[in-house]
PDB file of C-alpha atoms in Angstrom:
ATOM      1  CA  MET A  23       1.422 -42.817 -16.912  1.00  0.00           C
ATOM      2  CA  SER A  24       1.519 -45.883 -14.657  1.00  0.00           C
ATOM      3  CA  HIS A  25       3.672 -46.136 -11.713  1.00  0.00           C
ATOM      4  CA  SER A  26       4.447 -48.965  -9.049  1.00  0.00           C
ATOM      5  CA  VAL A  27       3.396 -48.068  -5.646  1.00  0.00           C
ATOM      6  CA  PRO A  28       5.889 -49.418  -3.092  1.00  0.00           C
ATOM      7  CA  PHE A  29       5.086 -52.200  -0.668  1.00  0.00           C
ATOM      8  CA  GLU A  30       7.205 -53.695   2.001  1.00  0.00           C
ATOM      9  CA  SER A  31       9.282 -56.479   0.399  1.00  0.00           C
ATOM     10  CA  THR A  32       8.306 -60.011   1.777  1.00  0.00           C
ATOM     11  CA  SER A  33      10.096 -63.302   1.383  1.00  0.00           C
ATOM     12  CA  GLU A  34       8.136 -65.988  -0.696  1.00  0.00           C
ATOM     13  CA  SER A  35       5.635 -67.758   1.356  1.00  0.00           C
ATOM     14  CA  ALA A  36       6.742 -71.241   2.579  1.00  0.00           C
ATOM     15  CA  GLU A  37       3.285 -72.620   1.430  1.00  0.00           C
ATOM     16  CA  SER A  38       3.896 -71.335  -2.134  1.00  0.00           C
ATOM     17  CA  LYS A  39       5.808 -73.426  -4.515  1.00  0.00           C
ATOM     18  CA  ARG A  40       6.452 -72.931  -8.098  1.00  0.00           C
ATOM     19  CA  PRO A  41       3.009 -73.177  -9.736  1.00  0.00           C
ATOM     20  CA  ALA A  42       2.274 -76.314 -11.841  1.00  0.00           C
ATOM     21  CA  LEU A  43       2.307 -75.609 -15.694  1.00  0.00           C
ATOM     22  CA  ILE A  44      -1.264 -76.674 -16.036  1.00  0.00           C
ATOM     23  CA  THR A  45      -2.444 -73.696 -13.888  1.00  0.00           C
ATOM     24  CA  TRP A  46      -1.251 -71.328 -16.696  1.00  0.00           C
ATOM     25  CA  PHE A  47      -4.235 -72.850 -18.928  1.00  0.00           C
ATOM     26  CA  ILE A  48      -6.985 -72.253 -16.357  1.00  0.00           C
ATOM     27  CA  LEU A  49      -7.786 -68.635 -17.239  1.00  0.00           C
ATOM     28  CA  PRO A  50      -7.623 -69.016 -20.965  1.00  0.00           C
ATOM     29  CA  VAL A  51      -9.721 -72.197 -20.873  1.00  0.00           C
ATOM     30  CA  LEU A  52     -12.309 -70.444 -18.755  1.00  0.00           C
ATOM     31  CA  VAL A  53     -12.353 -67.342 -20.758  1.00  0.00           C
ATOM     32  CA  LEU A  54     -13.061 -69.346 -23.852  1.00  0.00           C
ATOM     33  CA  LEU A  55     -15.347 -72.071 -22.391  1.00  0.00           C
ATOM     34  CA  VAL A  56     -17.714 -69.979 -20.323  1.00  0.00           C
ATOM     35  CA  PRO A  57     -18.795 -67.359 -22.983  1.00  0.00           C
ATOM     36  CA  ALA A  58     -19.144 -70.300 -25.582  1.00  0.00           C
ATOM     37  CA  ALA A  59     -21.068 -72.466 -23.276  1.00  0.00           C
ATOM     38  CA  THR A  60     -23.322 -69.556 -22.253  1.00  0.00           C
ATOM     39  CA  TRP A  61     -23.973 -68.752 -25.887  1.00  0.00           C
ATOM     40  CA  GLN A  62     -24.826 -72.384 -26.600  1.00  0.00           C
ATOM     41  CA  LEU A  63     -27.296 -72.471 -23.522  1.00  0.00           C
ATOM     42  CA  LEU A  64     -29.008 -69.244 -24.570  1.00  0.00           C
ATOM     43  CA  GLY A  65     -29.966 -70.667 -27.799  1.00  0.00           C
ATOM     44  CA  LYS A  66     -31.583 -73.511 -25.931  1.00  0.00           C
ATOM     45  CA  ASP A  67     -35.241 -73.627 -24.812  1.00  0.00           C
ATOM     46  CA  ILE A  68     -34.290 -73.023 -21.122  1.00  0.00           C
ATOM     47  CA  PRO A  69     -34.769 -69.941 -18.958  1.00  0.00           C
ATOM     48  CA  ARG A  70     -32.140 -67.341 -19.224  1.00  0.00           C
ATOM     49  CA  PRO A  71     -31.115 -67.213 -15.591  1.00  0.00           C
ATOM     50  CA  ALA A  72     -30.387 -70.982 -15.834  1.00  0.00           C
ATOM     51  CA  ALA A  73     -28.546 -70.542 -19.133  1.00  0.00           C
ATOM     52  CA  SER A  74     -26.387 -67.734 -17.788  1.00  0.00           C
ATOM     53  CA  GLY A  75     -26.012 -69.309 -14.300  1.00  0.00           C
ATOM     54  CA  ALA A  76     -24.838 -72.824 -15.164  1.00  0.00           C
ATOM     55  CA  PRO A  77     -21.423 -71.813 -16.502  1.00  0.00           C
ATOM     56  CA  ILE A  78     -20.662 -69.529 -13.669  1.00  0.00           C
ATOM     57  CA  LEU A  79     -21.613 -72.407 -11.168  1.00  0.00           C
ATOM     58  CA  PHE A  80     -19.097 -74.495 -13.187  1.00  0.00           C
ATOM     59  CA  THR A  81     -16.533 -71.951 -12.875  1.00  0.00           C
ATOM     60  CA  LEU A  82     -16.930 -71.476  -9.167  1.00  0.00           C
ATOM     61  CA  THR A  83     -16.878 -75.154  -8.468  1.00  0.00           C
ATOM     62  CA  SER A  84     -13.847 -75.727 -10.631  1.00  0.00           C
ATOM     63  CA  LEU A  85     -11.858 -73.135  -8.903  1.00  0.00           C
ATOM     64  CA  LEU A  86     -12.903 -74.226  -5.464  1.00  0.00           C
ATOM     65  CA  VAL A  87     -11.545 -77.749  -6.280  1.00  0.00           C
ATOM     66  CA  LEU A  88      -8.288 -76.087  -7.774  1.00  0.00           C
ATOM     67  CA  GLU A  89      -7.852 -74.437  -4.431  1.00  0.00           C
ATOM     68  CA  ARG A  90      -7.519 -77.684  -2.740  1.00  0.00           C
ATOM     69  CA  LEU A  91      -5.184 -79.028  -5.364  1.00  0.00           C
ATOM     70  CA  PHE A  92      -2.928 -76.110  -6.048  1.00  0.00           C
ATOM     71  CA  PRO A  93      -3.295 -73.669  -3.016  1.00  0.00           C
ATOM     72  CA  MET A  94      -1.522 -70.479  -2.895  1.00  0.00           C
ATOM     73  CA  HIS A  95      -1.738 -70.382   0.899  1.00  0.00           C
ATOM     74  CA  ARG A  96      -3.000 -73.449   2.561  1.00  0.00           C
ATOM     75  CA  SER A  97      -4.068 -71.486   5.646  1.00  0.00           C
ATOM     76  CA  TRP A  98      -6.640 -69.827   3.519  1.00  0.00           C
ATOM     77  CA  ASN A  99      -8.285 -73.163   2.780  1.00  0.00           C
ATOM     78  CA  LYS A 100     -11.132 -73.153   5.266  1.00  0.00           C
ATOM     79  CA  ARG A 101     -14.807 -73.861   5.238  1.00  0.00           C
ATOM     80  CA  PRO A 102     -16.779 -71.283   3.137  1.00  0.00           C
ATOM     81  CA  ASP A 103     -17.939 -68.245   5.143  1.00  0.00           C
ATOM     82  CA  GLY A 104     -21.678 -68.198   5.733  1.00  0.00           C
ATOM     83  CA  LEU A 105     -22.030 -64.631   4.637  1.00  0.00           C
ATOM     84  CA  ASP A 106     -20.181 -65.308   1.528  1.00  0.00           C
ATOM     85  CA  LEU A 107     -22.621 -68.198   0.639  1.00  0.00           C
ATOM     86  CA  PHE A 108     -25.684 -65.898   1.544  1.00  0.00           C
ATOM     87  CA  LEU A 109     -24.452 -63.023  -0.505  1.00  0.00           C
ATOM     88  CA  LEU A 110     -23.760 -65.394  -3.462  1.00  0.00           C
ATOM     89  CA  VAL A 111     -27.385 -66.431  -3.634  1.00  0.00           C
ATOM     90  CA  ALA A 112     -28.759 -62.982  -2.768  1.00  0.00           C
ATOM     91  CA  ASN A 113     -26.811 -61.096  -5.227  1.00  0.00           C
ATOM     92  CA  ARG A 114     -27.561 -63.670  -7.958  1.00  0.00           C
ATOM     93  CA  ALA A 115     -31.149 -62.619  -7.360  1.00  0.00           C
ATOM     94  CA  VAL A 116     -30.368 -59.029  -7.656  1.00  0.00           C
ATOM     95  CA  ASP A 117     -28.557 -59.696 -10.878  1.00  0.00           C
ATOM     96  CA  ILE A 118     -31.674 -61.389 -12.319  1.00  0.00           C
ATOM     97  CA  ALA A 119     -34.040 -58.675 -10.958  1.00  0.00           C
ATOM     98  CA  VAL A 120     -31.883 -55.872 -12.501  1.00  0.00           C
ATOM     99  CA  LEU A 121     -31.686 -57.627 -15.880  1.00  0.00           C
ATOM    100  CA  ALA A 122     -35.482 -58.384 -15.926  1.00  0.00           C
ATOM    101  CA  GLY A 123     -36.396 -54.903 -14.498  1.00  0.00           C
ATOM    102  CA  THR A 124     -34.329 -52.675 -16.713  1.00  0.00           C
ATOM    103  CA  VAL A 125     -33.637 -54.143 -20.021  1.00  0.00           C
ATOM    104  CA  GLY A 126     -36.688 -52.896 -21.688  1.00  0.00           C
ATOM    105  CA  PHE A 127     -36.877 -49.439 -20.058  1.00  0.00           C
ATOM    106  CA  VAL A 128     -32.994 -48.720 -20.713  1.00  0.00           C
ATOM    107  CA  ALA A 129     -33.373 -49.997 -24.491  1.00  0.00           C
ATOM    108  CA  GLN A 130     -36.281 -47.465 -25.136  1.00  0.00           C
ATOM    109  CA  PHE A 131     -34.409 -44.810 -23.238  1.00  0.00           C
ATOM    110  CA  GLY A 132     -31.485 -45.358 -25.546  1.00  0.00           C
ATOM    111  CA  GLU A 133     -33.658 -45.156 -28.634  1.00  0.00           C
ATOM    112  CA  ALA A 134     -35.087 -41.922 -27.446  1.00  0.00           C
ATOM    113  CA  LEU A 135     -31.616 -40.302 -26.906  1.00  0.00           C
ATOM    114  CA  LYS A 136     -30.705 -41.724 -30.407  1.00  0.00           C
ATOM    115  CA  LEU A 137     -27.988 -43.942 -28.843  1.00  0.00           C
ATOM    116  CA  GLY A 138     -29.610 -47.245 -29.683  1.00  0.00           C
ATOM    117  CA  THR A 139     -27.984 -47.355 -33.166  1.00  0.00           C
ATOM    118  CA  LEU A 140     -24.579 -46.932 -31.932  1.00  0.00           C
ATOM    119  CA  TRP A 141     -23.823 -50.525 -31.079  1.00  0.00           C
ATOM    120  CA  PRO A 142     -21.810 -52.441 -33.778  1.00  0.00           C
ATOM    121  CA  THR A 143     -24.530 -55.160 -34.230  1.00  0.00           C
ATOM    122  CA  SER A 144     -23.008 -56.347 -37.597  1.00  0.00           C
ATOM    123  CA  TRP A 145     -19.729 -57.231 -35.792  1.00  0.00           C
ATOM    124  CA  PRO A 146     -18.946 -60.893 -34.981  1.00  0.00           C
ATOM    125  CA  VAL A 147     -20.319 -61.751 -31.548  1.00  0.00           C
ATOM    126  CA  ALA A 148     -16.977 -62.296 -30.096  1.00  0.00           C
ATOM    127  CA  LEU A 149     -15.729 -58.812 -31.095  1.00  0.00           C
ATOM    128  CA  GLN A 150     -19.149 -57.281 -29.667  1.00  0.00           C
ATOM    129  CA  VAL A 151     -18.161 -59.121 -26.271  1.00  0.00           C
ATOM    130  CA  MET A 152     -14.701 -57.632 -26.327  1.00  0.00           C
ATOM    131  CA  ALA A 153     -15.964 -54.006 -26.993  1.00  0.00           C
ATOM    132  CA  GLY A 154     -18.588 -54.651 -24.179  1.00  0.00           C
ATOM    133  CA  ILE A 155     -15.857 -55.715 -21.700  1.00  0.00           C
ATOM    134  CA  VAL A 156     -13.854 -52.528 -22.601  1.00  0.00           C
ATOM    135  CA  ILE A 157     -16.761 -50.298 -22.078  1.00  0.00           C
ATOM    136  CA  ALA A 158     -18.243 -51.920 -18.947  1.00  0.00           C
ATOM    137  CA  GLU A 159     -14.676 -52.184 -17.432  1.00  0.00           C
ATOM    138  CA  SER A 160     -13.998 -48.376 -17.935  1.00  0.00           C
ATOM    139  CA  VAL A 161     -17.414 -47.618 -16.251  1.00  0.00           C
ATOM    140  CA  ARG A 162     -16.877 -50.021 -13.401  1.00  0.00           C
ATOM    141  CA  TYR A 163     -13.350 -48.700 -12.827  1.00  0.00           C
ATOM    142  CA  GLY A 164     -14.521 -45.373 -12.155  1.00  0.00           C
ATOM    143  CA  ILE A 165     -17.317 -46.478  -9.670  1.00  0.00           C
ATOM    144  CA  HIS A 166     -14.970 -48.856  -7.964  1.00  0.00           C
ATOM    145  CA  ARG A 167     -12.439 -46.183  -7.452  1.00  0.00           C
ATOM    146  CA  PHE A 168     -15.080 -43.819  -6.199  1.00  0.00           C
ATOM    147  CA  SER A 169     -16.322 -46.438  -3.725  1.00  0.00           C
ATOM    148  CA  HIS A 170     -13.035 -46.461  -2.068  1.00  0.00           C
ATOM    149  CA  ARG A 171     -13.370 -42.682  -1.004  1.00  0.00           C
ATOM    150  CA  PRO A 172     -14.557 -42.114   2.614  1.00  0.00           C
ATOM    151  CA  GLY A 173     -18.311 -41.972   3.166  1.00  0.00           C
ATOM    152  CA  PHE A 174     -21.413 -43.882   2.327  1.00  0.00           C
ATOM    153  CA  TRP A 175     -20.036 -45.624  -0.639  1.00  0.00           C
ATOM    154  CA  TRP A 176     -16.985 -46.981   1.275  1.00  0.00           C
ATOM    155  CA  ARG A 177     -19.026 -48.182   4.150  1.00  0.00           C
ATOM    156  CA  VAL A 178     -21.005 -50.203   1.651  1.00  0.00           C
ATOM    157  CA  HIS A 179     -18.106 -51.417  -0.395  1.00  0.00           C
ATOM    158  CA  ARG A 180     -15.949 -52.548   2.776  1.00  0.00           C
ATOM    159  CA  THR A 181     -18.128 -55.715   3.092  1.00  0.00           C
ATOM    160  CA  HIS A 182     -16.086 -56.845   0.082  1.00  0.00           C
ATOM    161  CA  HIS A 183     -12.795 -56.105   1.906  1.00  0.00           C
ATOM    162  CA  GLU A 184     -13.511 -57.335   5.301  1.00  0.00           C
ATOM    163  CA  PRO A 185     -12.191 -60.996   4.806  1.00  0.00           C
ATOM    164  CA  GLU A 186      -8.684 -61.806   6.004  1.00  0.00           C
ATOM    165  CA  ARG A 187      -8.185 -64.444   3.414  1.00  0.00           C
ATOM    166  CA  MET A 188      -8.898 -64.616  -0.227  1.00  0.00           C
ATOM    167  CA  TYR A 189     -10.560 -67.527  -2.075  1.00  0.00           C
ATOM    168  CA  SER A 190     -13.211 -67.931  -4.897  1.00  0.00           C
ATOM    169  CA  LEU A 191     -16.264 -66.936  -2.801  1.00  0.00           C
ATOM    170  CA  ASN A 192     -14.686 -63.699  -1.999  1.00  0.00           C
ATOM    171  CA  GLY A 193     -15.285 -62.430  -5.510  1.00  0.00           C
ATOM    172  CA  PRO A 194     -19.211 -62.309  -5.256  1.00  0.00           C
ATOM    173  CA  ARG A 195     -19.002 -61.180  -1.624  1.00  0.00           C
ATOM    174  CA  LEU A 196     -20.551 -57.676  -2.237  1.00  0.00           C
ATOM    175  CA  HIS A 197     -23.218 -55.806  -0.376  1.00  0.00           C
ATOM    176  CA  PRO A 198     -26.356 -56.027  -2.424  1.00  0.00           C
ATOM    177  CA  VAL A 199     -26.299 -52.244  -2.989  1.00  0.00           C
ATOM    178  CA  ASN A 200     -22.679 -52.593  -4.029  1.00  0.00           C
ATOM    179  CA  PHE A 201     -23.787 -55.380  -6.497  1.00  0.00           C
ATOM    180  CA  LEU A 202     -26.586 -53.332  -7.647  1.00  0.00           C
ATOM    181  CA  TRP A 203     -24.270 -50.552  -8.971  1.00  0.00           C
ATOM    182  CA  VAL A 204     -21.713 -53.149 -10.409  1.00  0.00           C
ATOM    183  CA  THR A 205     -24.498 -54.879 -12.268  1.00  0.00           C
ATOM    184  CA  ALA A 206     -25.718 -51.341 -13.493  1.00  0.00           C
ATOM    185  CA  ALA A 207     -22.216 -50.632 -14.772  1.00  0.00           C
ATOM    186  CA  ASN A 208     -22.046 -53.994 -16.588  1.00  0.00           C
ATOM    187  CA  THR A 209     -25.486 -53.637 -18.276  1.00  0.00           C
ATOM    188  CA  VAL A 210     -26.940 -49.952 -18.662  1.00  0.00           C
ATOM    189  CA  PRO A 211     -24.081 -48.574 -20.931  1.00  0.00           C
ATOM    190  CA  LEU A 212     -24.353 -51.509 -23.256  1.00  0.00           C
ATOM    191  CA  LEU A 213     -28.158 -51.519 -23.396  1.00  0.00           C
ATOM    192  CA  LEU A 214     -28.136 -47.670 -24.026  1.00  0.00           C
ATOM    193  CA  LEU A 215     -25.945 -48.187 -26.961  1.00  0.00           C
ATOM    194  CA  GLY A 216     -28.200 -50.860 -28.485  1.00  0.00           C
ATOM    195  CA  ALA A 217     -26.487 -54.065 -27.501  1.00  0.00           C
ATOM    196  CA  GLU A 218     -28.753 -57.244 -27.619  1.00  0.00           C
ATOM    197  CA  LEU A 219     -29.421 -58.899 -24.160  1.00  0.00           C
ATOM    198  CA  GLU A 220     -27.616 -61.930 -25.116  1.00  0.00           C
ATOM    199  CA  THR A 221     -24.394 -60.037 -25.790  1.00  0.00           C
ATOM    200  CA  VAL A 222     -24.791 -58.368 -22.415  1.00  0.00           C
ATOM    201  CA  ILE A 223     -25.107 -61.503 -20.832  1.00  0.00           C
ATOM    202  CA  LEU A 224     -21.940 -62.705 -22.492  1.00  0.00           C
ATOM    203  CA  VAL A 225     -19.962 -59.661 -21.272  1.00  0.00           C
ATOM    204  CA  ILE A 226     -21.432 -60.179 -17.693  1.00  0.00           C
ATOM    205  CA  ASN A 227     -20.372 -64.010 -17.730  1.00  0.00           C
ATOM    206  CA  THR A 228     -16.980 -63.304 -18.988  1.00  0.00           C
ATOM    207  CA  THR A 229     -16.457 -60.573 -16.374  1.00  0.00           C
ATOM    208  CA  VAL A 230     -17.730 -62.871 -13.577  1.00  0.00           C
ATOM    209  CA  VAL A 231     -15.066 -65.377 -14.603  1.00  0.00           C
ATOM    210  CA  PHE A 232     -12.408 -62.934 -13.878  1.00  0.00           C
ATOM    211  CA  VAL A 233     -14.139 -61.760 -10.591  1.00  0.00           C
ATOM    212  CA  ILE A 234     -13.956 -65.460  -9.197  1.00  0.00           C
ATOM    213  CA  PHE A 235     -10.546 -66.221 -10.725  1.00  0.00           C
ATOM    214  CA  GLN A 236      -8.786 -63.054  -9.351  1.00  0.00           C
ATOM    215  CA  HIS A 237      -9.930 -63.964  -5.839  1.00  0.00           C
ATOM    216  CA  ALA A 238      -9.051 -67.557  -6.095  1.00  0.00           C
ATOM    217  CA  ASN A 239      -6.600 -69.018  -3.602  1.00  0.00           C
ATOM    218  CA  VAL A 240      -4.824 -71.043  -6.499  1.00  0.00           C
ATOM    219  CA  ASN A 241      -1.030 -70.930  -7.076  1.00  0.00           C
ATOM    220  CA  PHE A 242      -1.450 -69.852 -10.578  1.00  0.00           C
ATOM    221  CA  ARG A 243       1.287 -69.626 -13.210  1.00  0.00           C
ATOM    222  CA  PHE A 244       0.760 -66.492 -15.271  1.00  0.00           C
ATOM    223  CA  ASP A 245       3.874 -65.936 -17.617  1.00  0.00           C
ATOM    224  CA  GLY A 246       2.685 -62.650 -19.385  1.00  0.00           C
ATOM    225  CA  ILE A 247      -0.985 -62.874 -18.574  1.00  0.00           C
ATOM    226  CA  ARG A 248      -0.516 -60.574 -15.713  1.00  0.00           C
ATOM    227  CA  HIS A 249       0.593 -57.836 -17.942  1.00  0.00           C
ATOM    228  CA  VAL A 250      -2.794 -57.537 -19.636  1.00  0.00           C
ATOM    229  CA  PHE A 251      -5.332 -59.188 -17.278  1.00  0.00           C
ATOM    230  CA  ALA A 252      -6.161 -58.500 -13.602  1.00  0.00           C
ATOM    231  CA  THR A 253      -4.657 -61.622 -12.174  1.00  0.00           C
ATOM    232  CA  PRO A 254      -4.931 -62.815  -8.572  1.00  0.00           C
ATOM    233  CA  ASP A 255      -1.472 -61.700  -7.527  1.00  0.00           C
ATOM    234  CA  MET A 256      -2.208 -58.194  -8.900  1.00  0.00           C
ATOM    235  CA  HIS A 257      -5.689 -58.128  -7.068  1.00  0.00           C
ATOM    236  CA  ARG A 258      -4.294 -59.370  -3.860  1.00  0.00           C
ATOM    237  CA  LEU A 259      -2.648 -55.867  -3.677  1.00  0.00           C
ATOM    238  CA  HIS A 260      -5.891 -54.305  -3.944  1.00  0.00           C
ATOM    239  CA  HIS A 261      -6.976 -56.154  -0.681  1.00  0.00           C
ATOM    240  CA  ALA A 262      -3.763 -55.703   1.096  1.00  0.00           C
ATOM    241  CA  LYS A 263      -3.741 -54.223   4.604  1.00  0.00           C
ATOM    242  CA  ASN A 264      -0.681 -52.073   3.687  1.00  0.00           C
ATOM    243  CA  ALA A 265      -2.050 -50.873   0.493  1.00  0.00           C
ATOM    244  CA  PRO A 266      -2.308 -47.046  -0.196  1.00  0.00           C
ATOM    245  CA  SER A 267      -5.226 -45.448   1.189  1.00  0.00           C
ATOM    246  CA  GLY A 268      -6.488 -44.372  -2.109  1.00  0.00           C
ATOM    247  CA  GLY A 269      -6.303 -47.884  -3.361  1.00  0.00           C
ATOM    248  CA  VAL A 270      -4.709 -49.734  -6.240  1.00  0.00           C
ATOM    249  CA  ASN A 271      -5.382 -52.295  -9.014  1.00  0.00           C
ATOM    250  CA  PHE A 272      -9.078 -51.520  -9.251  1.00  0.00           C
ATOM    251  CA  SER A 273      -9.475 -53.313 -12.547  1.00  0.00           C
ATOM    252  CA  VAL A 274     -11.637 -56.502 -12.945  1.00  0.00           C
ATOM    253  CA  VAL A 275     -10.498 -57.684 -16.340  1.00  0.00           C
ATOM    254  CA  LEU A 276      -8.024 -55.366 -17.943  1.00  0.00           C
ATOM    255  CA  LEU A 277      -5.048 -53.820 -15.923  1.00  0.00           C
ATOM    256  CA  ILE A 278      -4.371 -51.330 -18.690  1.00  0.00           C
ATOM    257  CA  ILE A 279      -6.964 -49.091 -17.077  1.00  0.00           C
ATOM    258  CA  ASP A 280      -5.030 -49.031 -13.809  1.00  0.00           C
ATOM    259  CA  ARG A 281      -1.901 -48.401 -15.856  1.00  0.00           C
ATOM    260  CA  LEU A 282      -3.516 -45.355 -17.668  1.00  0.00           C
ATOM    261  CA  PHE A 283      -4.734 -43.703 -14.517  1.00  0.00           C
ATOM    262  CA  GLY A 284      -1.692 -44.319 -12.270  1.00  0.00           C
ATOM    263  CA  THR A 285      -3.333 -46.888  -9.894  1.00  0.00           C
ATOM    264  CA  PHE A 286      -1.216 -49.761 -10.924  1.00  0.00           C
ATOM    265  CA  ALA A 287       0.856 -51.438  -8.438  1.00  0.00           C
ATOM    266  CA  HIS A 288       3.130 -54.582  -8.700  1.00  0.00           C
ATOM    267  CA  ARG A 289       4.306 -56.851  -5.862  1.00  0.00           C
ATOM    268  CA  GLU A 290       4.143 -60.650  -6.285  1.00  0.00           C
ATOM    269  CA  ASP A 291       3.329 -61.756  -2.588  1.00  0.00           C
ATOM    270  CA  ILE A 292       2.022 -59.467   0.212  1.00  0.00           C
ATOM    271  CA  ALA A 293       0.182 -62.217   2.029  1.00  0.00           C
ATOM    272  CA  ALA A 294       2.685 -61.796   4.987  1.00  0.00           C
ATOM    273  CA  HIS A 295       1.318 -58.413   5.643  1.00  0.00           C
ATOM    274  CA  GLY A 296      -2.217 -59.542   5.562  1.00  0.00           C
ATOM    275  CA  ILE A 297      -5.273 -59.163   3.704  1.00  0.00           C
ATOM    276  CA  GLY A 298      -8.386 -57.256   4.858  1.00  0.00           C
ATOM    277  CA  LEU A 299      -9.039 -53.925   6.407  1.00  0.00           C
ATOM    278  CA  ALA A 300      -6.225 -51.753   7.737  1.00  0.00           C
ATOM    279  CA  ASP A 301      -8.149 -49.957  10.260  1.00  0.00           C
ATOM    280  CA  ASN A 302      -9.075 -51.100  13.672  1.00  0.00           C
ATOM    281  CA  SER A 303     -12.615 -52.258  13.001  1.00  0.00           C
ATOM    282  CA  PRO A 304     -14.866 -53.354  15.926  1.00  0.00           C
ATOM    283  CA  GLN A 305     -15.639 -57.019  16.137  1.00  0.00           C
ATOM    284  CA  TRP A 306     -19.210 -56.348  15.012  1.00  0.00           C
ATOM    285  CA  THR A 307     -19.372 -54.042  11.967  1.00  0.00           C
ATOM    286  CA  ARG A 308     -22.992 -53.116  10.777  1.00  0.00           C
ATOM    287  CA  THR A 309     -22.962 -52.143   7.078  1.00  0.00           C
ATOM    288  CA  VAL A 310     -24.870 -48.963   6.463  1.00  0.00           C
ATOM    289  CA  HIS A 311     -28.533 -49.131   5.431  1.00  0.00           C
ATOM    290  CA  SER A 312     -28.506 -53.009   5.310  1.00  0.00           C
ATOM    291  CA  GLY A 313     -30.097 -55.795   7.272  1.00  0.00           C
ATOM    292  CA  LEU A 314     -26.683 -57.480   7.315  1.00  0.00           C
ATOM    293  CA  THR A 315     -24.382 -57.665  10.228  1.00  0.00           C
ATOM    294  CA  THR A 316     -21.000 -59.063   9.523  1.00  0.00           C
ATOM    295  CA  ARG A 317     -18.617 -60.462  11.962  1.00  0.00           C
ATOM    296  CA  THR A 318     -14.983 -59.374  11.560  1.00  0.00           C
ATOM    297  CA  ARG A 319     -11.911 -60.146  13.395  1.00  0.00           C
ATOM    298  CA  GLN A 320      -9.759 -57.337  14.964  1.00  0.00           C
TER     299      GLN A 320
END
């Protein structure tokens, strides 16, 4: 059973006005357009990384522009952070490498375990993608929640929580080790069950739309969408400094999983309490087992 975790009440930000009606259509359009464009490009004679990457680049660019037109908080509209840009490129390379290196091995392993015939290949592609999103989201939820426990996994995952503002590039801001296990959650279960690589790519791209969308600094209008999907207002609670220590709203796509496992929280605007780490981190924070040094403000 879900429950609401209490947060201090806040007044509506002076920078936030009633969102424009057009912003309601942004998520539905992207969720339909990106998989459709990806599917079309995968059928062309172009490399798979380009076919899958172009729609994501379009999504990221579109939301960065919309952040300027309809900002939730104008103070968050600054130049992109250098580490965010670096991790965007580095993690794209990790994504390509994981897919290239594991697809054959995982598929053969699935066949050996007699799992490869479980995937509903006779279903329409759209239904296969929906099924894939539910499976990947369930695995990803467990991993994400576990990564908020004290220890090595949190020290890796905290790279994602260090920024004190939220904007589109925060979504891909993951330590490469963190991105590696996220990519594995998105791909390995589906490949083991016998899903085609193209279907897996469609699941990944649809998920990435939500990753970018839920971090975007856009004053969106939701009107019901937030009851089903992990919208930015819900995800800001996950990044709030005053969030409960165990974490809330871990879902990337479907909030229903947080509701089922009691980690759902609801509060429209907590920006006045701050985004980022709650502890007194040193100015220079070195992430464990990485070559990255991130500079964070007190």
